[in-house]
């Protein structure tokens, strides 16, 4: 560096090719969401949106958007791991594509779950945040005793649970289930079949399984709601288990299936039965588990 000179960051504005700025009349007003778009706008947005996809990892790019001296763009994450441009192998400098960042700021895009019912448009930089919590995003299969990765809406998952997991389906808001394990080697590692209830026009999942409470074996029963948490809060449920004049009872709000089975279990948000008490309720047998769990669901 010559005497008297000062260090500086190289920031270059580049203008992406094939961009018709007349089509970018989509400036979002703060706090507003539009729900209509012409066919021409859709085609224009699709083309510009492709420019905003990182050519290296295919993820959407957010500031800072980088480019090489030849104009090839890449996202900040890829910039951290590449010293040379993945497209032309030219050495990367510290060049920001400010023009593309400004274009992104002016855009509105449909939610990725548009085909599932979300019809709103969102500013480009707000779209990802919305999609993390979009009520139309698919649900994950609530079946607990297998690593099932199937996703879909509630009607699809109901058919999937019945056909692929042979889950018992019941109508009504009260239940009386008996859980039995006769093999003493399975008592501490038991997971029972999921049961689904149709109640008030909605679906609820009843779980019951063994788990470790610290280092002590225990059993847990809880209910999950097949829908959003905001709707789950419109319901309460109770669970009871007992024998010989003794009773354990739990009252709570069903958790949405947005919360995984493991998350609900590990938070201990349900009826917990210590193993010794469970065996006492099973007529004092140390070789066989026989528990009857009753409960009901109601609107609040």
Tab-separated table of C-alpha atoms in Angstrom:
chain	number	residue	atom	x	y	z
A	1	UNK	CA	0.000	0.000	0.000
A	2	UNK	CA	1.441	3.396	-1.017
A	3	UNK	CA	2.216	5.976	1.708
A	4	UNK	CA	-0.744	8.183	2.443
A	5	UNK	CA	-3.213	5.758	0.954
A	6	UNK	CA	-6.080	4.264	2.976
A	7	UNK	CA	-7.652	0.831	3.062
A	8	UNK	CA	-11.070	0.436	1.470
A	9	UNK	CA	-13.615	-2.239	0.689
A	10	UNK	CA	-14.391	-2.848	-2.947
A	11	UNK	CA	-18.110	-2.550	-3.487
A	12	UNK	CA	-19.272	-2.831	-7.069
A	13	UNK	CA	-22.795	-2.313	-8.281
A	14	UNK	CA	-23.725	-4.596	-11.139
A	15	UNK	CA	-26.911	-4.762	-13.143
A	16	UNK	CA	-28.214	-8.281	-13.798
A	17	UNK	CA	-28.769	-9.075	-17.461
A	18	UNK	CA	-32.173	-9.482	-19.145
A	19	UNK	CA	-34.056	-7.418	-16.611
A	20	UNK	CA	-36.983	-5.264	-17.701
A	21	UNK	CA	-37.496	-2.713	-14.945
A	22	UNK	CA	-40.975	-1.917	-16.241
A	23	UNK	CA	-42.019	-5.283	-14.925
A	24	UNK	CA	-40.812	-4.504	-11.419
A	25	UNK	CA	-43.704	-2.276	-10.371
A	26	UNK	CA	-44.223	-4.427	-7.338
A	27	UNK	CA	-42.839	-2.163	-4.636
A	28	UNK	CA	-44.276	-3.351	-1.349
A	29	UNK	CA	-45.712	-0.867	1.079
A	30	UNK	CA	-44.632	-1.644	4.620
A	31	UNK	CA	-47.035	-3.962	6.422
A	32	UNK	CA	-49.197	-4.711	3.399
A	33	UNK	CA	-49.834	-8.015	1.652
A	34	UNK	CA	-51.272	-8.177	-1.858
A	35	UNK	CA	-53.305	-11.057	-3.148
A	36	UNK	CA	-53.538	-10.478	-6.910
A	37	UNK	CA	-51.007	-10.735	-9.729
A	38	UNK	CA	-51.321	-10.535	-13.502
A	39	UNK	CA	-49.997	-13.276	-15.768
A	40	UNK	CA	-47.303	-10.924	-17.121
A	41	UNK	CA	-46.176	-10.137	-13.579
A	42	UNK	CA	-45.982	-13.840	-12.775
A	43	UNK	CA	-43.690	-14.488	-15.755
A	44	UNK	CA	-41.534	-11.475	-14.884
A	45	UNK	CA	-41.268	-12.455	-11.217
A	46	UNK	CA	-40.328	-16.020	-12.145
A	47	UNK	CA	-37.435	-14.762	-14.266
A	48	UNK	CA	-36.143	-12.361	-11.627
A	49	UNK	CA	-36.597	-14.958	-8.897
A	50	UNK	CA	-34.293	-17.289	-10.829
A	51	UNK	CA	-31.627	-14.568	-10.726
A	52	UNK	CA	-31.997	-14.516	-6.949
A	53	UNK	CA	-31.239	-18.226	-6.608
A	54	UNK	CA	-27.628	-18.969	-5.789
A	55	UNK	CA	-26.206	-20.868	-8.786
A	56	UNK	CA	-23.989	-22.877	-6.432
A	57	UNK	CA	-26.412	-24.141	-3.750
A	58	UNK	CA	-29.767	-23.140	-5.363
A	59	UNK	CA	-30.926	-21.410	-2.147
A	60	UNK	CA	-32.512	-17.963	-2.258
A	61	UNK	CA	-29.943	-15.197	-1.828
A	62	UNK	CA	-30.241	-12.470	0.813
A	63	UNK	CA	-27.931	-9.514	1.539
A	64	UNK	CA	-25.064	-9.512	1.285
A	65	UNK	CA	-25.298	-10.917	-2.260
A	66	UNK	CA	-21.804	-11.376	-3.686
A	67	UNK	CA	-20.450	-11.611	-7.210
A	68	UNK	CA	-17.162	-12.332	-8.919
A	69	UNK	CA	-15.418	-9.807	-11.229
A	70	UNK	CA	-17.139	-11.523	-14.179
A	71	UNK	CA	-20.601	-10.903	-12.733
A	72	UNK	CA	-21.465	-14.398	-11.465
A	73	UNK	CA	-23.453	-14.162	-8.233
A	74	UNK	CA	-23.363	-16.345	-5.138
A	75	UNK	CA	-24.867	-16.279	-1.655
A	76	UNK	CA	-23.081	-15.290	1.547
A	77	UNK	CA	-22.852	-18.917	2.748
A	78	UNK	CA	-21.153	-20.072	-0.457
A	79	UNK	CA	-18.857	-17.030	-0.368
A	80	UNK	CA	-17.536	-18.227	3.007
A	81	UNK	CA	-16.447	-21.608	1.643
A	82	UNK	CA	-15.235	-20.646	-1.844
A	83	UNK	CA	-12.147	-18.578	-2.632
A	84	UNK	CA	-12.764	-18.795	-6.369
A	85	UNK	CA	-15.986	-18.323	-8.319
A	86	UNK	CA	-17.675	-21.748	-8.673
A	87	UNK	CA	-18.843	-20.753	-12.167
A	88	UNK	CA	-15.714	-19.308	-13.846
A	89	UNK	CA	-13.026	-20.160	-11.246
A	90	UNK	CA	-11.923	-16.508	-11.167
A	91	UNK	CA	-10.674	-15.349	-7.770
A	92	UNK	CA	-13.422	-13.833	-5.644
A	93	UNK	CA	-12.947	-10.367	-4.283
A	94	UNK	CA	-15.250	-8.474	-1.954
A	95	UNK	CA	-17.814	-7.380	-4.514
A	96	UNK	CA	-21.435	-6.791	-3.529
A	97	UNK	CA	-24.186	-7.026	-6.133
A	98	UNK	CA	-26.108	-4.020	-4.820
A	99	UNK	CA	-28.327	-3.811	-7.890
A	100	UNK	CA	-29.684	-7.308	-7.354
A	101	UNK	CA	-30.217	-6.581	-3.662
A	102	UNK	CA	-32.282	-3.507	-4.608
A	103	UNK	CA	-34.294	-5.530	-7.123
A	104	UNK	CA	-35.046	-8.143	-4.439
A	105	UNK	CA	-36.172	-5.394	-2.075
A	106	UNK	CA	-38.764	-4.253	-4.637
A	107	UNK	CA	-40.224	-7.685	-5.291
A	108	UNK	CA	-43.273	-9.505	-3.950
A	109	UNK	CA	-43.564	-13.252	-4.304
A	110	UNK	CA	-46.218	-15.900	-3.599
A	111	UNK	CA	-45.769	-18.272	-0.682
A	112	UNK	CA	-44.185	-21.608	-1.592
A	113	UNK	CA	-47.360	-23.237	-0.230
A	114	UNK	CA	-49.604	-21.403	-2.685
A	115	UNK	CA	-50.813	-24.704	-4.165
A	116	UNK	CA	-51.922	-25.771	-0.664
A	117	UNK	CA	-54.091	-22.688	-0.155
A	118	UNK	CA	-51.918	-19.700	0.821
A	119	UNK	CA	-52.856	-16.968	-1.672
A	120	UNK	CA	-50.956	-13.989	-0.200
A	121	UNK	CA	-47.944	-12.199	-1.684
A	122	UNK	CA	-44.981	-11.216	0.462
A	123	UNK	CA	-41.998	-8.894	0.112
A	124	UNK	CA	-38.988	-10.955	-0.932
A	125	UNK	CA	-37.129	-10.421	2.335
A	126	UNK	CA	-40.216	-11.418	4.418
A	127	UNK	CA	-41.165	-14.513	2.427
A	128	UNK	CA	-38.875	-17.012	4.184
A	129	UNK	CA	-39.982	-15.818	7.626
A	130	UNK	CA	-43.641	-16.258	6.674
A	131	UNK	CA	-43.089	-19.729	5.233
A	132	UNK	CA	-41.604	-21.000	8.511
A	133	UNK	CA	-44.965	-20.355	10.167
A	134	UNK	CA	-47.411	-20.514	7.238
A	135	UNK	CA	-50.574	-22.314	8.418
A	136	UNK	CA	-50.803	-24.004	5.006
A	137	UNK	CA	-47.384	-25.700	5.239
A	138	UNK	CA	-47.621	-29.516	5.316
A	139	UNK	CA	-47.828	-31.423	8.582
A	140	UNK	CA	-45.502	-34.301	9.434
A	141	UNK	CA	-46.992	-37.737	10.059
A	142	UNK	CA	-47.737	-37.981	13.828
A	143	UNK	CA	-47.066	-41.720	14.021
A	144	UNK	CA	-44.511	-42.136	16.812
A	145	UNK	CA	-43.077	-45.639	16.690
A	146	UNK	CA	-41.483	-45.374	13.254
A	147	UNK	CA	-39.306	-42.899	11.420
A	148	UNK	CA	-42.064	-41.861	9.028
A	149	UNK	CA	-41.199	-38.817	6.907
A	150	UNK	CA	-44.535	-38.505	5.105
A	151	UNK	CA	-45.993	-34.984	5.043
A	152	UNK	CA	-49.318	-33.586	3.884
A	153	UNK	CA	-52.516	-31.879	4.913
A	154	UNK	CA	-54.802	-33.361	7.565
A	155	UNK	CA	-57.138	-35.337	5.224
A	156	UNK	CA	-54.095	-36.849	3.492
A	157	UNK	CA	-52.461	-37.795	6.804
A	158	UNK	CA	-55.685	-39.333	8.098
A	159	UNK	CA	-55.812	-41.633	5.066
A	160	UNK	CA	-52.090	-42.340	5.427
A	161	UNK	CA	-52.403	-43.271	9.126
A	162	UNK	CA	-55.269	-45.634	8.408
A	163	UNK	CA	-53.865	-47.298	5.301
A	164	UNK	CA	-50.109	-47.338	5.940
A	165	UNK	CA	-49.930	-47.536	9.755
A	166	UNK	CA	-53.233	-49.360	10.468
A	167	UNK	CA	-54.067	-46.795	13.162
A	168	UNK	CA	-57.324	-47.272	15.057
A	169	UNK	CA	-59.849	-44.502	14.349
A	170	UNK	CA	-62.642	-43.737	16.834
A	171	UNK	CA	-65.515	-41.263	16.925
A	172	UNK	CA	-66.367	-39.524	20.174
A	173	UNK	CA	-64.877	-37.288	22.830
A	174	UNK	CA	-64.430	-39.868	25.622
A	175	UNK	CA	-62.159	-42.887	25.661
A	176	UNK	CA	-61.323	-45.921	27.787
A	177	UNK	CA	-58.167	-47.715	26.669
A	178	UNK	CA	-56.416	-50.723	28.184
A	179	UNK	CA	-52.653	-51.039	27.678
A	180	UNK	CA	-51.120	-54.476	28.272
A	181	UNK	CA	-47.583	-55.836	28.039
A	182	UNK	CA	-47.071	-59.428	29.158
A	183	UNK	CA	-43.384	-59.733	28.253
A	184	UNK	CA	-41.341	-58.449	31.244
A	185	UNK	CA	-38.417	-57.600	28.935
A	186	UNK	CA	-40.629	-55.189	26.992
A	187	UNK	CA	-42.223	-53.386	29.916
A	188	UNK	CA	-39.536	-50.714	30.121
A	189	UNK	CA	-39.264	-50.112	26.354
A	190	UNK	CA	-42.865	-50.313	25.258
A	191	UNK	CA	-44.539	-48.135	22.646
A	192	UNK	CA	-48.185	-48.713	21.884
A	193	UNK	CA	-50.174	-48.127	18.742
A	194	UNK	CA	-51.331	-44.562	18.156
A	195	UNK	CA	-55.090	-43.985	18.461
A	196	UNK	CA	-56.911	-41.189	16.616
A	197	UNK	CA	-60.231	-39.683	17.741
A	198	UNK	CA	-62.678	-37.724	15.603
A	199	UNK	CA	-64.185	-35.178	17.964
A	200	UNK	CA	-65.994	-31.859	17.311
A	201	UNK	CA	-65.132	-32.280	13.641
A	202	UNK	CA	-61.381	-32.323	14.453
A	203	UNK	CA	-58.824	-35.088	14.984
A	204	UNK	CA	-56.819	-35.873	18.142
A	205	UNK	CA	-53.947	-38.353	18.643
A	206	UNK	CA	-53.658	-40.336	21.891
A	207	UNK	CA	-50.087	-41.462	22.671
A	208	UNK	CA	-48.958	-43.892	25.383
A	209	UNK	CA	-45.407	-45.186	25.841
A	210	UNK	CA	-42.543	-46.004	28.180
A	211	UNK	CA	-39.671	-43.572	28.646
A	212	UNK	CA	-36.966	-42.677	31.151
A	213	UNK	CA	-37.702	-39.915	33.644
A	214	UNK	CA	-34.106	-39.110	34.457
A	215	UNK	CA	-32.857	-42.620	35.167
A	216	UNK	CA	-36.180	-43.957	36.442
A	217	UNK	CA	-38.491	-45.841	34.044
A	218	UNK	CA	-41.963	-44.354	33.670
A	219	UNK	CA	-44.973	-44.316	31.360
A	220	UNK	CA	-46.585	-41.319	29.733
A	221	UNK	CA	-49.895	-40.613	28.023
A	222	UNK	CA	-50.667	-37.397	26.153
A	223	UNK	CA	-52.899	-35.996	23.426
A	224	UNK	CA	-51.877	-34.106	20.302
A	225	UNK	CA	-54.140	-32.060	18.040
A	226	UNK	CA	-54.062	-32.495	14.261
A	227	UNK	CA	-53.996	-28.815	13.360
A	228	UNK	CA	-52.510	-25.480	14.338
A	229	UNK	CA	-51.612	-24.520	17.901
A	230	UNK	CA	-54.111	-21.629	17.805
A	231	UNK	CA	-56.920	-24.147	17.209
A	232	UNK	CA	-55.524	-26.649	19.716
A	233	UNK	CA	-55.941	-24.035	22.446
A	234	UNK	CA	-59.696	-24.152	21.928
A	235	UNK	CA	-59.756	-27.588	23.585
A	236	UNK	CA	-58.891	-29.208	26.928
A	237	UNK	CA	-58.520	-32.866	27.826
A	238	UNK	CA	-58.180	-35.071	30.890
A	239	UNK	CA	-56.442	-38.421	31.374
A	240	UNK	CA	-56.933	-40.723	34.375
A	241	UNK	CA	-55.379	-43.978	35.522
A	242	UNK	CA	-55.837	-45.794	38.814
A	243	UNK	CA	-56.816	-48.841	40.847
A	244	UNK	CA	-57.377	-49.915	44.446
A	245	UNK	CA	-58.874	-46.573	45.450
A	246	UNK	CA	-55.965	-44.561	44.073
A	247	UNK	CA	-55.966	-42.334	40.996
A	248	UNK	CA	-53.640	-40.171	38.934
A	249	UNK	CA	-55.210	-37.456	36.780
A	250	UNK	CA	-53.880	-34.990	34.213
A	251	UNK	CA	-55.651	-32.012	32.655
A	252	UNK	CA	-54.103	-29.997	29.884
A	253	UNK	CA	-54.299	-28.481	26.420
A	254	UNK	CA	-53.561	-30.804	23.490
A	255	UNK	CA	-50.326	-29.960	21.718
A	256	UNK	CA	-50.361	-29.333	17.978
A	257	UNK	CA	-48.680	-31.968	15.811
A	258	UNK	CA	-46.454	-29.079	14.710
A	259	UNK	CA	-44.623	-30.055	17.904
A	260	UNK	CA	-42.959	-33.405	17.372
A	261	UNK	CA	-43.894	-36.434	19.428
A	262	UNK	CA	-40.415	-36.396	20.985
A	263	UNK	CA	-40.671	-32.701	21.907
A	264	UNK	CA	-43.973	-33.215	23.722
A	265	UNK	CA	-42.708	-36.296	25.517
A	266	UNK	CA	-39.431	-34.707	26.571
A	267	UNK	CA	-41.292	-31.658	27.918
A	268	UNK	CA	-43.335	-34.065	30.095
A	269	UNK	CA	-46.548	-32.357	28.994
A	270	UNK	CA	-48.915	-35.186	29.852
A	271	UNK	CA	-49.891	-37.874	32.369
A	272	UNK	CA	-46.713	-39.421	33.825
A	273	UNK	CA	-46.964	-42.747	35.674
A	274	UNK	CA	-43.861	-43.964	37.542
A	275	UNK	CA	-43.126	-47.609	36.747
A	276	UNK	CA	-43.580	-48.857	40.311
A	277	UNK	CA	-46.993	-47.195	40.533
A	278	UNK	CA	-47.944	-48.521	37.090
A	279	UNK	CA	-47.139	-52.060	38.216
A	280	UNK	CA	-49.089	-51.489	41.438
A	281	UNK	CA	-52.091	-50.443	39.342
A	282	UNK	CA	-51.499	-53.703	37.422
A	283	UNK	CA	-52.475	-55.761	40.497
A	284	UNK	CA	-48.951	-55.553	41.904
A	285	UNK	CA	-47.479	-57.728	39.158
A	286	UNK	CA	-43.816	-57.187	38.312
A	287	UNK	CA	-44.109	-59.357	35.207
A	288	UNK	CA	-47.093	-57.868	33.409
A	289	UNK	CA	-48.374	-54.367	32.773
A	290	UNK	CA	-52.148	-53.805	32.705
A	291	UNK	CA	-53.202	-50.170	32.728
A	292	UNK	CA	-56.579	-48.670	31.901
A	293	UNK	CA	-56.418	-45.026	30.787
A	294	UNK	CA	-59.647	-43.052	30.541
A	295	UNK	CA	-60.192	-39.506	29.409
A	296	UNK	CA	-62.272	-36.974	27.568
A	297	UNK	CA	-61.855	-33.951	25.296
A	298	UNK	CA	-63.998	-30.822	25.428
A	299	UNK	CA	-64.201	-27.335	23.978
A	300	UNK	CA	-63.274	-24.327	26.098
